[in-house]
Coordinates of C-alpha atoms in Angstrom, one line a residue:
X23 CA 0.3 0.0 0.0
X24 CA 1.2 3.6 -0.3
X25 CA 1.9 5.7 2.6
X26 CA 3.2 9.3 3.6
X27 CA 6.1 9.2 5.6
X28 CA 9.2 11.4 6.3
X29 CA 12.7 9.7 6.8
X30 CA 14.7 13.2 7.5
X31 CA 13.2 16.3 9.0
X32 CA 12.6 19.8 7.3
X33 CA 10.0 21.5 5.0
X34 CA 7.3 20.0 3.0
X35 CA 10.0 18.8 0.4
X36 CA 11.1 16.1 2.9
X37 CA 7.5 14.3 2.5
X38 CA 7.3 11.2 0.7
X39 CA 4.9 8.7 -0.7
X40 CA 6.3 5.3 -0.3
X41 CA 5.4 1.6 -0.6
X42 CA 4.3 0.2 2.8
X43 CA 3.5 -3.6 4.1
X44 CA -0.3 -3.9 4.5
X45 CA -0.7 -3.7 8.3
X46 CA -2.6 -6.3 10.3
X47 CA -4.8 -5.8 13.1
X48 CA -3.8 -7.2 16.4
X49 CA -6.0 -8.1 19.4
X50 CA -8.6 -5.2 19.9
X51 CA -7.4 -3.5 16.9
X52 CA -9.2 -2.6 13.5
X53 CA -8.0 -2.2 10.0
X54 CA -9.7 0.8 8.4
X55 CA -9.2 1.8 4.6
X56 CA -8.7 5.0 4.6
X57 CA -11.3 7.0 2.5
X58 CA -10.0 10.7 3.6
X59 CA -7.7 11.9 6.3
X60 CA -7.0 15.4 7.3
X61 CA -3.8 17.4 7.6
X62 CA -3.1 19.2 11.0
X63 CA -0.3 21.3 12.2
X64 CA 1.0 18.6 14.6
X65 CA 2.0 16.8 11.2
X66 CA 3.8 19.8 10.1
X67 CA 5.6 19.6 13.7
X68 CA 6.4 16.0 13.4
X69 CA 8.1 16.5 9.5
X70 CA 10.2 19.5 11.2
X71 CA 11.3 17.1 13.8
X72 CA 9.7 19.2 16.8
X73 CA 8.8 15.8 18.5
X74 CA 12.1 13.9 17.9
X75 CA 12.4 10.4 16.3
X76 CA 15.5 11.2 14.4
X77 CA 16.7 8.3 12.4
X78 CA 13.4 6.6 12.1
X79 CA 10.9 6.5 9.1
X80 CA 8.0 8.2 10.7
X81 CA 4.4 8.2 9.2
X82 CA 2.2 10.9 9.2
X83 CA -1.6 11.6 9.9
X84 CA -3.6 11.4 13.1
X85 CA -7.2 11.9 11.7
X86 CA -9.2 9.2 9.5
X87 CA -12.5 8.3 8.1
X88 CA -13.0 5.2 6.1
X89 CA -14.3 1.7 6.5
X90 CA -13.3 -1.2 8.7
X91 CA -11.5 -3.8 6.6
X92 CA -10.4 -6.2 9.0
X93 CA -10.5 -6.6 12.7
X94 CA -8.9 -8.3 15.3
X95 CA -9.6 -10.7 18.2
X96 CA -11.9 -9.0 20.7
X97 CA -12.9 -6.3 18.3
X98 CA -16.1 -4.2 18.8
X99 CA -16.3 -3.5 15.1
X100 CA -17.3 -5.3 12.0
X101 CA -16.2 -5.3 8.5
X102 CA -17.9 -2.7 6.6
X103 CA -18.7 -0.3 9.5
X104 CA -18.1 3.3 8.3
X105 CA -16.2 4.9 11.0
X106 CA -13.9 7.6 12.1
X107 CA -10.7 7.5 14.4
X108 CA -7.8 9.2 16.1
X109 CA -4.4 7.7 15.4
X110 CA -2.6 9.4 18.3
X111 CA 1.4 9.3 18.4
X112 CA 4.5 11.3 17.4
X113 CA 6.8 9.0 16.1
X114 CA 4.9 6.0 14.7
X115 CA 5.9 3.9 11.8
X116 CA 2.8 4.5 9.9
X117 CA 0.1 7.0 10.4
X118 CA -3.6 7.8 8.8
X119 CA -2.0 9.2 5.5
X120 CA -1.9 6.2 3.8
X121 CA -4.1 3.5 2.2
X122 CA -4.8 1.4 5.2
X123 CA -4.3 1.9 9.1
X124 CA -4.7 0.2 12.0
X125 CA -5.9 1.6 15.3
X126 CA -7.1 0.2 18.6
X127 CA -11.1 -0.4 18.8
X128 CA -11.6 1.8 21.5
X129 CA -10.2 4.8 19.3
X130 CA -13.0 4.2 16.8
X131 CA -16.4 5.8 16.4
X132 CA -19.3 5.3 13.9
X133 CA -19.2 8.0 11.0
X134 CA -21.2 10.9 11.1
X135 CA -24.4 10.1 8.9
X136 CA -25.0 13.8 7.8
X137 CA -21.6 14.2 6.1
X138 CA -19.0 12.9 3.6
X139 CA -15.8 11.2 4.4
X140 CA -13.9 14.3 3.5
X141 CA -15.7 16.3 6.3
X142 CA -15.8 13.8 8.6
X143 CA -12.1 13.1 8.7
X144 CA -11.6 17.0 10.1
X145 CA -13.4 16.2 13.2
X146 CA -11.6 13.8 15.7
X147 CA -8.2 15.4 16.5
X148 CA -9.8 19.4 16.5
X149 CA -12.7 18.3 18.2
X150 CA -11.4 16.3 21.0
X151 CA -8.5 18.8 21.6
X152 CA -11.6 21.3 21.8
X153 CA -13.4 19.5 24.4
X154 CA -10.7 18.4 26.5
X155 CA -9.8 22.0 26.6
X156 CA -13.4 22.9 27.6
X157 CA -13.6 20.3 30.5
X158 CA -9.9 21.4 31.9
X159 CA -11.0 25.0 31.8
X160 CA -14.3 23.7 33.9
X161 CA -16.2 26.7 33.8
X162 CA -19.8 27.1 34.6
X163 CA -22.7 28.3 32.8
X164 CA -23.2 32.1 32.7
X165 CA -19.2 32.3 33.1
X166 CA -17.2 34.2 30.3
X167 CA -14.8 32.6 27.9
X168 CA -12.5 33.9 25.4
X169 CA -11.4 32.0 22.7
X170 CA -8.1 32.6 20.7
X171 CA -8.2 31.6 17.1
X172 CA -12.1 31.5 17.1
X173 CA -12.3 30.9 13.4
X174 CA -9.6 28.0 13.3
X175 CA -10.4 24.6 13.4
X176 CA -9.8 24.0 17.1
X177 CA -11.1 27.2 17.9
X178 CA -14.2 27.1 16.1
X179 CA -15.3 23.7 17.9
X180 CA -14.6 25.3 20.9
X181 CA -16.6 28.1 20.3
X182 CA -19.7 26.1 19.3
X183 CA -19.2 23.5 22.4
X184 CA -18.5 26.5 24.9
X185 CA -21.8 28.0 23.6
X186 CA -23.9 24.5 24.0
X187 CA -22.5 24.5 27.8
X188 CA -24.1 28.1 28.3
X189 CA -20.9 29.8 28.4
X190 CA -20.6 33.6 27.4
X191 CA -18.2 33.2 24.4
X192 CA -16.1 36.0 23.1
X193 CA -13.3 35.4 20.2
X194 CA -10.3 36.9 19.4
X195 CA -10.5 36.7 15.4
X196 CA -9.7 38.8 12.5
X197 CA -12.3 41.2 11.4
X198 CA -13.4 39.3 8.5
X199 CA -14.1 36.5 10.7
X200 CA -16.5 37.9 13.0
X201 CA -19.5 37.1 11.1
X202 CA -18.7 33.4 10.6
X203 CA -17.9 33.1 14.3
X204 CA -21.2 34.7 15.3
X205 CA -22.7 32.1 13.4
X206 CA -20.8 29.3 15.7
X207 CA -22.1 31.1 18.9
X208 CA -19.9 33.8 19.7
X209 CA -21.7 36.8 21.0
X210 CA -18.6 39.3 21.1
X211 CA -15.2 39.9 20.3
X212 CA -12.3 40.4 22.5
X213 CA -10.9 44.4 22.6
X214 CA -9.6 47.0 24.7
X215 CA -9.0 46.2 28.6
X216 CA -11.6 43.6 29.2
X217 CA -10.6 40.4 31.0
X218 CA -12.3 37.1 31.3
X219 CA -13.2 34.2 33.4
X220 CA -11.4 31.5 31.0
X221 CA -9.0 31.7 28.0
X222 CA -8.8 29.2 25.6
X223 CA -5.6 29.8 23.7
X224 CA -6.3 28.0 20.5
X225 CA -3.9 30.4 18.7
X226 CA -1.1 29.7 21.2
X227 CA -0.5 33.3 21.9
X228 CA 0.8 32.3 25.5
X229 CA 1.4 35.5 27.4
X230 CA -1.0 37.6 25.4
X231 CA -3.4 35.4 26.0
X232 CA -3.1 34.9 29.7
X233 CA -3.1 38.4 30.2
X234 CA -6.5 38.6 29.0
X235 CA -7.6 36.4 32.1
X236 CA -9.4 37.9 35.1
X237 CA -7.3 37.4 38.6
X238 CA -7.9 34.0 39.6
X239 CA -9.3 33.0 36.5
X240 CA -8.4 29.9 34.2
X241 CA -6.0 29.7 31.1
X242 CA -5.9 26.4 28.7
X243 CA -3.5 26.3 25.9
X244 CA -3.6 23.4 23.1
X245 CA 0.3 22.5 23.4
X246 CA 1.2 20.1 25.9
X247 CA 3.9 21.4 28.8
X248 CA 3.9 24.7 26.6
X249 CA 1.8 27.1 28.7
X250 CA 2.8 30.0 30.5
X251 CA 3.4 30.2 34.0
X252 CA 0.9 31.2 36.7
X253 CA 0.4 34.7 37.9
X254 CA -2.2 36.8 39.6
X255 CA -3.8 33.5 40.8
X256 CA -4.5 32.1 37.4
X257 CA -4.2 28.6 37.0
X258 CA -2.8 27.6 33.9
X259 CA -2.3 24.1 32.1
X260 CA -2.9 22.8 28.4
X261 CA -4.9 19.9 26.9
X262 CA -3.4 16.6 26.1
X263 CA -5.5 14.9 23.3
X264 CA -5.8 11.2 23.5
X265 CA -7.6 8.5 21.4
X266 CA -11.2 8.2 22.9
X267 CA -13.8 6.4 20.7
X268 CA -16.6 7.1 23.4
X269 CA -16.1 10.7 23.4
X270 CA -15.6 11.0 19.8
X271 CA -18.8 9.2 19.3
X272 CA -20.4 12.1 21.6
X273 CA -18.9 14.5 18.7
X274 CA -20.2 12.5 15.9
X275 CA -23.8 12.9 17.4
X276 CA -23.2 16.7 18.0
X277 CA -22.2 16.8 14.3
X278 CA -25.5 14.9 12.9
X279 CA -27.4 17.3 15.1
X280 CA -26.0 20.3 13.4
X281 CA -24.3 21.2 16.6
X282 CA -20.6 21.4 15.0
X283 CA -19.6 22.8 12.0
X284 CA -17.1 20.7 9.8
X285 CA -15.0 22.9 7.6
X286 CA -12.7 21.5 4.5
X287 CA -10.2 24.1 2.9
X288 CA -9.1 21.9 0.1
X289 CA -8.7 18.4 -0.7
X290 CA -5.4 16.7 -2.2
X291 CA -4.5 13.1 -3.5
X292 CA -2.3 11.3 -1.5
X293 CA 0.4 11.4 -4.2
X294 CA 0.0 15.3 -3.7
X295 CA 0.8 15.2 0.1
X296 CA 4.1 17.3 -0.1
X297 CA 2.2 19.9 -2.0
X298 CA -0.6 19.9 0.8
X299 CA 2.1 20.4 3.2
X300 CA 3.3 23.5 1.2
X301 CA -0.2 24.8 1.3
X302 CA -0.6 24.6 4.9
X303 CA 2.8 26.4 5.6
X304 CA 1.1 29.4 3.4
X305 CA -1.4 29.8 6.3
X306 CA -4.6 31.4 5.9
X307 CA -6.7 28.6 5.6
X308 CA -10.5 28.2 7.1
X309 CA -10.7 24.5 7.7
X310 CA -8.8 21.8 7.2
X311 CA -6.7 20.1 4.3
X312 CA -7.6 16.8 3.5
X313 CA -6.0 14.2 1.9
X314 CA -7.7 11.5 -0.2
X315 CA -6.0 8.2 -1.5

């Protein structure tokens, strides 16, 4: 099968499409025939060596939508099931940017019935990150939340999920994105000296975002071990996403209920993975790039 890997670190030019052995599922695992797999900033980080793994062949891709193709012993899934999953891992030999991927059975959820596989592939990593960050913030209905990067992939999900929790959601976005974020449930936009009960720093602004938290409030970032230190009694931490099929199933139900908006910026063939990485590096995307085998 074809798979996207890096064997040395660098820019988009180091991304390769290689022939790899078809992986076989073990106990409590499934093999998914990939229909679509989104490209995330973490893939660029892996590609450039941020997470280590020098000297190894590293497979790229965390998100997947596709069809169960084979099952191991004690799997809860059946061949033919249409699913989505998160394949967590920084330096794994194969990722979801491939024709087939093997994942643990408890990382899998039935795919949304209301969208195609390309859109479904944008859900797992970003939505699980958003809901995990909101859980860490632990704000109560009626409290105020600022989401930096509220028009981005994680930020957009966070705005929608926070509004459903009864929070007063503000966003830090470009002026041209205000109408879109308002459609997600954002009620106002940050400016001036206003502070908030909590800040979800999806744009990774660090100290700048921390300054927007009221004394005694809470800050949550999206990069593990990379959040600013506490000050003014503000609790600071960051979400570390993990594969969670049960939680993913809840998010799928929200998609089918029209409560979460999935956005695709563009699609690329697997053979054009390097070009997709170059487009990601250009920035300015609203929605995810998706690879289609």
